Coordinates of C-alpha atoms and ligand atoms in Angstrom, one line a residue:
X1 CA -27.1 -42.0 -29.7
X2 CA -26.8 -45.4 -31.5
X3 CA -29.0 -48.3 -31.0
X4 CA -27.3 -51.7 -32.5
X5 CA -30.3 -54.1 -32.5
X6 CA -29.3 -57.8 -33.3
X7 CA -30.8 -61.2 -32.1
X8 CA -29.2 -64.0 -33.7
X9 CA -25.5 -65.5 -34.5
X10 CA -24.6 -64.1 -37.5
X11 CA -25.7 -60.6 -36.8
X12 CA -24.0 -60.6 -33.5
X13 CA -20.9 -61.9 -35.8
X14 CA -21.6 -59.1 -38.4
X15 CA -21.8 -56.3 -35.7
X16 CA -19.0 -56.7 -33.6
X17 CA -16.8 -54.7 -36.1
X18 CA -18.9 -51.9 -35.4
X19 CA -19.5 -52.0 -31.7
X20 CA -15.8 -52.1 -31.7
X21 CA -15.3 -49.4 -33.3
X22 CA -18.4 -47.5 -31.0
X23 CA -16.2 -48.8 -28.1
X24 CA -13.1 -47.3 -29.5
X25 CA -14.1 -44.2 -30.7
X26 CA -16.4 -43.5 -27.5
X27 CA -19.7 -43.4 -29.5
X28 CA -22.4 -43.1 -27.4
X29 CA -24.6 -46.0 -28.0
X30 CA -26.3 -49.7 -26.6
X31 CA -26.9 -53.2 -27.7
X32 CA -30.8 -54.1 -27.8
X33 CA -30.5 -57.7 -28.2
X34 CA -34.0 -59.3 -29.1
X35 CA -33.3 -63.0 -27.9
X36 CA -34.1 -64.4 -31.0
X37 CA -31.3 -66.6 -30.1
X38 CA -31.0 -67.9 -26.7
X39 CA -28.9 -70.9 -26.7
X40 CA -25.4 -70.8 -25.1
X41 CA -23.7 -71.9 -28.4
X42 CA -26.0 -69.6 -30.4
X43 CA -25.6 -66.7 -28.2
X44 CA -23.4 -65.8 -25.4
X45 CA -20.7 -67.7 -27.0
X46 CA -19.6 -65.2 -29.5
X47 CA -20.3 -62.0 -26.7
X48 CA -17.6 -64.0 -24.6
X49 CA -15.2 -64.9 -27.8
X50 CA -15.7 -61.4 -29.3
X51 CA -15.4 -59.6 -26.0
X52 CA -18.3 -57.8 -26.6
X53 CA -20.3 -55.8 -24.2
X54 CA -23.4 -57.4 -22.8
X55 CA -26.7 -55.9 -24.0
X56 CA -28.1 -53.4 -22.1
X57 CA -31.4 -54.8 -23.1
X58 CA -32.6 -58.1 -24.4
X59 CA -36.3 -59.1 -25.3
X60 CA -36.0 -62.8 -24.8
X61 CA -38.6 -63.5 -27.5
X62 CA -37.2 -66.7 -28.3
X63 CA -38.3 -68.8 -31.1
X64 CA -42.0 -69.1 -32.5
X65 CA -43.7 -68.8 -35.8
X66 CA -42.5 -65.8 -38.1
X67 CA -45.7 -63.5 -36.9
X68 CA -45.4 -64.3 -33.3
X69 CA -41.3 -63.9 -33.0
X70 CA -41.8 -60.7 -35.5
X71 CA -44.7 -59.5 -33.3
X72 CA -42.4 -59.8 -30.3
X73 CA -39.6 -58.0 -31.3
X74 CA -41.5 -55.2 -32.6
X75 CA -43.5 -54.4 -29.5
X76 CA -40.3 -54.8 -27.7
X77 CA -38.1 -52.7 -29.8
X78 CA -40.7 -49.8 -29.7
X79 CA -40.9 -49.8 -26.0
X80 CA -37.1 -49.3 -25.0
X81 CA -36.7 -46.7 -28.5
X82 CA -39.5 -44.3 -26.9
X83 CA -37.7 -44.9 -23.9
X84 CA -33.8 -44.3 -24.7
X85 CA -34.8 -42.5 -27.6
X86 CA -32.2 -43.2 -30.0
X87 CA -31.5 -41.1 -33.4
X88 CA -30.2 -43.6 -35.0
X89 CA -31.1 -47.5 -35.0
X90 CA -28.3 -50.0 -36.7
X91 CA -30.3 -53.5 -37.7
X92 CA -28.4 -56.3 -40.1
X93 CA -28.8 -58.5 -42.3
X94 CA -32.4 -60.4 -43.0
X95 CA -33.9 -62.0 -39.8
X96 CA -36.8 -61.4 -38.2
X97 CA -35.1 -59.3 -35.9
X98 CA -34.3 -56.8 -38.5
X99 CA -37.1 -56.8 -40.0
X100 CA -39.0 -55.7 -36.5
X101 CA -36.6 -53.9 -35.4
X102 CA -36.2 -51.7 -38.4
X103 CA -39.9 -51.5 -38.7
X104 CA -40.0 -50.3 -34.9
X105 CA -37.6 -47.2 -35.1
X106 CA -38.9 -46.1 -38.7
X107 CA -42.1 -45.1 -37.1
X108 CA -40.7 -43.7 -34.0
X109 CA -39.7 -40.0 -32.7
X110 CA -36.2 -39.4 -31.1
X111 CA -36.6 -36.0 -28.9
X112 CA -39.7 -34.6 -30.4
X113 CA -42.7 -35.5 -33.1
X114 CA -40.8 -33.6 -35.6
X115 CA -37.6 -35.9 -35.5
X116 CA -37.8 -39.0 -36.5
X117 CA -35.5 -42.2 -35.7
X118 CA -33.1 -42.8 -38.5
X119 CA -32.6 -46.5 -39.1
X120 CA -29.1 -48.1 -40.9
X121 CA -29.9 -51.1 -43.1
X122 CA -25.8 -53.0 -42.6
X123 CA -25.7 -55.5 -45.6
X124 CA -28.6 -54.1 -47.6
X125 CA -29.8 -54.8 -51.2
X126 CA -29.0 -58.6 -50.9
X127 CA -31.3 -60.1 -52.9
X128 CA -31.9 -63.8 -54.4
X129 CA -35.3 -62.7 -56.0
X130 CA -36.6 -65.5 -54.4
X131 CA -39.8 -64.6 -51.7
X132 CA -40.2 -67.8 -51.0
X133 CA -37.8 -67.2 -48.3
X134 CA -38.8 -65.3 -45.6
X135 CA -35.1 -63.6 -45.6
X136 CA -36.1 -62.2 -49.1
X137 CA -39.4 -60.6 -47.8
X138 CA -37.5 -58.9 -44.8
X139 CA -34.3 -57.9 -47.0
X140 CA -36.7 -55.8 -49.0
X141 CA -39.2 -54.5 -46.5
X142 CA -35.7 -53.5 -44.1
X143 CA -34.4 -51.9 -47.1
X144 CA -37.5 -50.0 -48.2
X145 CA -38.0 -47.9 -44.9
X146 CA -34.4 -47.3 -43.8
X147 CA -32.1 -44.1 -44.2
X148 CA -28.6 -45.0 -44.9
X149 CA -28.6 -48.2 -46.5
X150 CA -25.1 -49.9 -46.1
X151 CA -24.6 -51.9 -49.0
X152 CA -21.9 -54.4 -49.2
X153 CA -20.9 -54.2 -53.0
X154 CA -22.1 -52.0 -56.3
X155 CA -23.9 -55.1 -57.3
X156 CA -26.0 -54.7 -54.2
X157 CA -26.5 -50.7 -54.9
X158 CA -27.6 -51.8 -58.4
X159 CA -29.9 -53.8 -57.0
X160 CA -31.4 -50.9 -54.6
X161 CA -31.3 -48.9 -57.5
X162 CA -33.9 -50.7 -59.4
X163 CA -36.5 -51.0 -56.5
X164 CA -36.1 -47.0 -57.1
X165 CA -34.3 -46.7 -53.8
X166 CA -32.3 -42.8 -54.0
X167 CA -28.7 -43.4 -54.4
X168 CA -28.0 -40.4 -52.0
X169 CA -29.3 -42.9 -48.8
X170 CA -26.8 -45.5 -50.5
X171 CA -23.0 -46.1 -49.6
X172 CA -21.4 -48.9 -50.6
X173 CA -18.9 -50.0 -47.3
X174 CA -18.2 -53.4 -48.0
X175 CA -18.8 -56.4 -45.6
X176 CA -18.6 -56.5 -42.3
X177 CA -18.1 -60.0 -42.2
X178 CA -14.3 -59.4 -43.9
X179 CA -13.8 -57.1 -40.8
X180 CA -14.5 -60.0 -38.6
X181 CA -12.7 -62.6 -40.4
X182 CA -9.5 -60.1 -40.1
X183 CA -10.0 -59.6 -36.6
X184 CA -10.3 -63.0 -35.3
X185 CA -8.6 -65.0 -37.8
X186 CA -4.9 -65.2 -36.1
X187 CA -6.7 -65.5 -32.6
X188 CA -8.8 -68.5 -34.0
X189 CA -5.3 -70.0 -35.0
X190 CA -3.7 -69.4 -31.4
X191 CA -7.3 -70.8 -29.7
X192 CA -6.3 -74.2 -30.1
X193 CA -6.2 -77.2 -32.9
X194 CA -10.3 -77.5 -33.7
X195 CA -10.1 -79.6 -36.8
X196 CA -7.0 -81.8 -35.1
X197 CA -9.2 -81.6 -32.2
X198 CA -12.1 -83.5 -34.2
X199 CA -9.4 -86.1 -35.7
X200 CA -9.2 -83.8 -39.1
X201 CA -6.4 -82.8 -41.4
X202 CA -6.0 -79.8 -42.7
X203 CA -7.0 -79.7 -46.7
X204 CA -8.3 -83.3 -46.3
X205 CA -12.2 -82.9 -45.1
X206 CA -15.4 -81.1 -46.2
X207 CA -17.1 -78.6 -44.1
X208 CA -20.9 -79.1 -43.9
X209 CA -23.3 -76.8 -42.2
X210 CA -27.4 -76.6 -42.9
X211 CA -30.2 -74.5 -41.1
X212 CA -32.9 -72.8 -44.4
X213 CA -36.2 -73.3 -43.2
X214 CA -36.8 -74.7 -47.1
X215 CA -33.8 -77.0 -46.6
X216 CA -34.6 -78.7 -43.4
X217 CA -37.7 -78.4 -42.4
X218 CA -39.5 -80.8 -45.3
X219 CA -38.4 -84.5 -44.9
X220 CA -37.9 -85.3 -48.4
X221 CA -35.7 -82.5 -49.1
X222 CA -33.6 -82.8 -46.1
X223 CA -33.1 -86.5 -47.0
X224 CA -32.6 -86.4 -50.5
X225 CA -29.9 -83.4 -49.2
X226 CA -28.2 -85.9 -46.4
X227 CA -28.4 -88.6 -49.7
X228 CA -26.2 -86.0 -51.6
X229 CA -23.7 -85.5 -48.6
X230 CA -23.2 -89.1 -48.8
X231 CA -22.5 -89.3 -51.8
X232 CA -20.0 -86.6 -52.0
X233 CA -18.6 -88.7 -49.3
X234 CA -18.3 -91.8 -50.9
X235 CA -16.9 -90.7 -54.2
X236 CA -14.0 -87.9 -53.0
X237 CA -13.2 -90.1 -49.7
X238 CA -13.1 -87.6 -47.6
X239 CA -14.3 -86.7 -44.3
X240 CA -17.3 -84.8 -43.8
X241 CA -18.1 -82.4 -40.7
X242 CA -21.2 -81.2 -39.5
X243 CA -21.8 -78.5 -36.6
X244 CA -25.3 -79.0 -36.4
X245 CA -27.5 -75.5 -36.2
X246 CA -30.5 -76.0 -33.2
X247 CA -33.2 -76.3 -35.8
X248 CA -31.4 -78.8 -38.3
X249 CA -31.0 -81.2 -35.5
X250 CA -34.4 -80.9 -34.3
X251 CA -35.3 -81.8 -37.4
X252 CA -33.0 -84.4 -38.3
X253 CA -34.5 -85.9 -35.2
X254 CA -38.0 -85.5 -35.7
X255 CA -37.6 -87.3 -38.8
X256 CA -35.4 -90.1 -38.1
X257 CA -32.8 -89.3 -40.9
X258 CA -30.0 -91.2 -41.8
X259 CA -26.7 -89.2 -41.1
X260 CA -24.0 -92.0 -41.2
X261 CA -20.8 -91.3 -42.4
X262 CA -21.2 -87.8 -41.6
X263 CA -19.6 -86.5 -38.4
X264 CA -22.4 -84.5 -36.6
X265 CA -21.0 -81.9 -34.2
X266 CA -22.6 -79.2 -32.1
X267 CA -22.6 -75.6 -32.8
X268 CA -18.9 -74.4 -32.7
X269 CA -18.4 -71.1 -31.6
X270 CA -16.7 -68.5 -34.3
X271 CA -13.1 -68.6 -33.5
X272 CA -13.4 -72.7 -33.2
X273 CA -15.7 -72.8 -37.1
X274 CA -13.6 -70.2 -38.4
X275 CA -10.5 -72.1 -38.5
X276 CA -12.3 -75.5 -39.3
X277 CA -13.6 -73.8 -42.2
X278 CA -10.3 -72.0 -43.1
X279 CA -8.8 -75.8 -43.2
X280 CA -11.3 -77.2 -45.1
X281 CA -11.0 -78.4 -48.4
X282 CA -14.8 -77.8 -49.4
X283 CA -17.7 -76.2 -47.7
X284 CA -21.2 -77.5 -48.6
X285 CA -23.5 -75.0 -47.0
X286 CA -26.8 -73.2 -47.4
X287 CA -25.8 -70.3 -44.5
X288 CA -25.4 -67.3 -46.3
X289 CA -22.3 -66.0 -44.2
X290 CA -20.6 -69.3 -44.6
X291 CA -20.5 -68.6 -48.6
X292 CA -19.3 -65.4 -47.6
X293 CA -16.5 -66.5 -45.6
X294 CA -15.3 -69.3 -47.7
X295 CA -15.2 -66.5 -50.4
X296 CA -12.8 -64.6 -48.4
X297 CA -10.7 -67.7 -46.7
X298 CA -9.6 -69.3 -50.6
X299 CA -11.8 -72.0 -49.6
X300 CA -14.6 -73.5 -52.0
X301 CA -17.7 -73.4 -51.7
X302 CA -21.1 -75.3 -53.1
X303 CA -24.3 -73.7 -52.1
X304 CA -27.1 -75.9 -51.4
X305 CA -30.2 -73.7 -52.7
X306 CA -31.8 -72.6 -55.8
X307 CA -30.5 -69.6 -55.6
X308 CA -28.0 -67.0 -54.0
X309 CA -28.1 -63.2 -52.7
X310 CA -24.3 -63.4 -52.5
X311 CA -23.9 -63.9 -56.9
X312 CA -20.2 -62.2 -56.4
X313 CA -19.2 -65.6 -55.0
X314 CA -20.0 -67.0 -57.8
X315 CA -18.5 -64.8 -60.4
X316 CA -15.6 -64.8 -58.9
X317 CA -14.9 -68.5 -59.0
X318 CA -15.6 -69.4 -54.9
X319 CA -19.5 -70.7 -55.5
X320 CA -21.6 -72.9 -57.0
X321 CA -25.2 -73.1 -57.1
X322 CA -26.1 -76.5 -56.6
X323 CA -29.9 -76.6 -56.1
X324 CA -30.3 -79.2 -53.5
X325 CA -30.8 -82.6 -55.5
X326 CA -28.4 -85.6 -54.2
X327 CA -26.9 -85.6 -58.2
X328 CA -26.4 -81.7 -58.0
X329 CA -24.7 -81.5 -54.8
X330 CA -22.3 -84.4 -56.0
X331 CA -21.6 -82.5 -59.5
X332 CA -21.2 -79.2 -58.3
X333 CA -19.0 -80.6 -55.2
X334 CA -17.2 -82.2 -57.9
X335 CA -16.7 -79.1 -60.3
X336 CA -15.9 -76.7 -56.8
X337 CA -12.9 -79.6 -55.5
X338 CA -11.0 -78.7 -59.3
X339 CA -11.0 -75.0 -58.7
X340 CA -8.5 -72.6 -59.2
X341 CA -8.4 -71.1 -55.4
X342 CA -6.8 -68.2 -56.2
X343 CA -10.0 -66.0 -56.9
X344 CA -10.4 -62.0 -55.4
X345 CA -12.6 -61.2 -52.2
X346 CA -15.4 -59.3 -53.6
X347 CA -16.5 -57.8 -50.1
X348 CA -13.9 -55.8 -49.1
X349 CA -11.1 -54.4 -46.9
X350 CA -12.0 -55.0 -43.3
X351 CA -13.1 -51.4 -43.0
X352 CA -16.7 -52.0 -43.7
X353 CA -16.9 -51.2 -39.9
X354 CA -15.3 -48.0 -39.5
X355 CA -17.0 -46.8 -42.8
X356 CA -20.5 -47.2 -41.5
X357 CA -19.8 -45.5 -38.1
X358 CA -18.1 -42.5 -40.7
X359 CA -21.0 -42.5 -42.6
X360 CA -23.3 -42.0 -38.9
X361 CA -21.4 -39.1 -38.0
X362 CA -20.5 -37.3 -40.9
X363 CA -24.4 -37.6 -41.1
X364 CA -25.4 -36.4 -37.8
X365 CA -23.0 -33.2 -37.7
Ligands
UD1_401 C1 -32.7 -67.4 -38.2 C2 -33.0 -66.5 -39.3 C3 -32.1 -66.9 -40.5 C4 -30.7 -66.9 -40.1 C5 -30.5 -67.8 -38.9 C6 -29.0 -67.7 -38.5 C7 -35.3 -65.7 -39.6 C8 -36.6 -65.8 -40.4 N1 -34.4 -66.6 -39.8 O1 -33.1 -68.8 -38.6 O2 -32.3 -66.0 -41.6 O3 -29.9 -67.4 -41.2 O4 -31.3 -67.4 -37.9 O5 -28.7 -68.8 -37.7 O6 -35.1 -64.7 -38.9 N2 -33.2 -72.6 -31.7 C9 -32.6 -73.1 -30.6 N3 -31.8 -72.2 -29.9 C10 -31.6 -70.9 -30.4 C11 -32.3 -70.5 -31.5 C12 -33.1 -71.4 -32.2 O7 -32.8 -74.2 -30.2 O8 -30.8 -70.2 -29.7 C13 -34.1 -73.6 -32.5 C14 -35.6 -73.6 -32.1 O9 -36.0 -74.9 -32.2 C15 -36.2 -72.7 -33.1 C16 -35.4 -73.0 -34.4 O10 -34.1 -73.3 -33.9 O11 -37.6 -73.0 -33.3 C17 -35.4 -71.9 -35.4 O12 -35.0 -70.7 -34.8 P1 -35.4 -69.3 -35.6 O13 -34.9 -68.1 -34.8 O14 -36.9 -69.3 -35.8 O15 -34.8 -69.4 -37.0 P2 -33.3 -69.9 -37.5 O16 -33.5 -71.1 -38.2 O17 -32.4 -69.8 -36.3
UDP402 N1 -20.9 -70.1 -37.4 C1 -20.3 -70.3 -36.1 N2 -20.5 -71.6 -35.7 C2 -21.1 -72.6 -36.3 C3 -21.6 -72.3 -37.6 C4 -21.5 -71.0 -38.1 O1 -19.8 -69.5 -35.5 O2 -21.1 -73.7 -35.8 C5 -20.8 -68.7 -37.9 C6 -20.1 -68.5 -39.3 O3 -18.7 -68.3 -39.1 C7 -20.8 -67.3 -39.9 C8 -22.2 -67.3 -39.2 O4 -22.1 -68.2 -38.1 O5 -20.2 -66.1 -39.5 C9 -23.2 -67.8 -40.2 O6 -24.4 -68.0 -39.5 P1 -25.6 -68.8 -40.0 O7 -25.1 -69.8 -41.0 O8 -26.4 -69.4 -38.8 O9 -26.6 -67.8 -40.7 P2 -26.6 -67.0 -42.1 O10 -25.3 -66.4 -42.4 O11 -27.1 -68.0 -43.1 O12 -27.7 -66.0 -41.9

């Protein structure tokens, strides 16, 4: 038996490729979902839009300091693993929630003492060699105690490889975010108009979305970064949209930043922000799936960090590392809006999916 443990957007996102294919090929398996993310738009949004089964669990930890929401999860993902005893546990990405959850099932029995869980690492050996994030510190740590690690690219087995990690636990499957895109991109088209919707034409505004804890959650960065969107604003004439993530607009509000000119919105759900963003002239981001997807959609992309775990992007032509200085967003926005769109998709062919779940059974006899 399977257990897929996610707990926030993007792994919900991520997974749904697979948890179709469990549904499909009659996989015996569940959805432990931690609660990590609660909100409506955060949440149940993409269950409804994805049709995916509800959880047959969910640990409502909801939000709290990295120890507390990580201490959560991992009491919680112990409990119901000794209790449906799993042989395999499925985690993704680099939250909090896979951390835990991963750290839960490595150190616990299915059947007997003598067996223990197995646990799948989808989208491992990311790495922007940057701990400062706390998504570095639980890339590494997932990657370090799982059994099949699920890498997305040989740049991220290479990257395995040199932590020492044993090529045999390695298979390189692509994204599963390619898998999604494919599955949801014509029924994002046929959901409606968003970016007419919004007043927006298609080609003719930028996408904006923030949410790093590094990015938002100190005042001076986040306004020198709004400073930057304005600027970008100002100089291409261009319309700039914003679905606001939950903790970017607490903090906007806590610290009484100036967003004029920028068209806040709220948290879209994925068939509504996939075709804004497949419109959109320019992305701005710091999301790591975002870079992903604008990778994959032909549209540009500047990254508003120091750094990236996604570096195909970038060779490829799709990215830009801007750092997150209002005169290196507007120069790297600048260089991205004169690129050559035609680059190739470095993450895959939308099987990433049913290549994991392959990998699981072949494994498992
Ligand atoms: C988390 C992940 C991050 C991932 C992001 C995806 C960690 C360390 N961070 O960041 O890697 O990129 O999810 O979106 O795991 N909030 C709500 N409603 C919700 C969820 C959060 O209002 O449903 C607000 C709360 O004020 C909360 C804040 O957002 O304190 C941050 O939530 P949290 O889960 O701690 O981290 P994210 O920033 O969402
Ligand atoms: N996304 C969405 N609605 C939004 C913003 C993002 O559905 O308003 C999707 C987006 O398509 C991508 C994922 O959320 O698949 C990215 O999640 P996020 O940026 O929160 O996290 P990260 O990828 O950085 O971990």
């Amino acid at each position: 038996m399977i257990a897929v443990i996610l707990g926030t957007r993007p792994e919900i996102i991520k997974m749904s490729p697979l948890i179709r294919a469990c549904e499909e090929s009659g996989e015996d398996y569940f959805i432990l979902h931690t609660g990590q993310h609660y909100s409506y738009a955060m949440d149940r949004v993409f269950f409804e839009e994805l049709a995916l089964p509800a959880p047959a669990f969910n640990l409502d930890v909801g939000s709290g300091t990295h120890a507390v929401q990580t201490g959560a999860i991992l009491a919680g993902a112990e409990r119901i693993i000794a209790e449906r005893k799993p042989d395999v546990v499925l985690v993704q990405g680099d939250t909090n929630t896979v951390l835990a959850g991963a750290l839960a099932a490595s150190k616990s029995y299915t059947r007997g003492r003598g067996e223990q869980v197995l646990v799948g690492h989808v989208e491992a050996g990311l790495r922007s060699f940057d701990r400062k994030m706390p998504e570095e510190i639980n890339r590494v740590l997932t990657d370090h105690i799982s059994d099949f690690l699920f890498a997305p690219t040989a740049a991220s087995r290479k990257n395995l490889l040199n932590e020492g990690i044993d090529d045999r636990k390695i298979h390189i499957t692509g994204n599963t975010i390619v898998d999604a895109v494919r599955q949801n991109l014509a029924l994002a088209k046929e959901k409606g108009d968003t970016p007419g919707s919004l007043g927006l034409e298609r080609d003719e505004y930028i996408l904006v979305t923030l949410h790093r804890q590094e990015n938002v959650d100190d005042k001076a960065r986040l306004s020198g970064i709004m400073r930057g969107l304005m600027s970008v604003r100002k100089k291409f004439g261009m319309e700039m949209v914003f679905p606001v993530h939950p903790r970017t607009e607490k903090m906007i509000r806590a610290f009484g930043i100036d967003t004029r000119g920028i068209r806040l919105v709220p948290p879209l759900g994925f068939l509504e922000f996939l075709q804004l963003e497949s419109e959109a002239r320019l992305a701005l981001t710091d999301s790591g799936g975002v870079q992903e997807e604008c990778c994959i959609l032909s549209v540009p992309c500047v990254t508003i960090r120091d750094s990236t775990e996604r570096p195909e992007t970038v060779d490829v032509g799709a990215n830009t590392v801007a750092g997150f200085s209002p005169q290196g967003i507007l120069a790297a926005a600048g260089t991205m809006l004169s690129r050559d769109r035609r680059w190739e998709n470095p993450f895959g062919d939308g099987r990433a999916g049913e290549r994991i779940l392959a990998v699981l059974n072949g494994s498992r006899g």
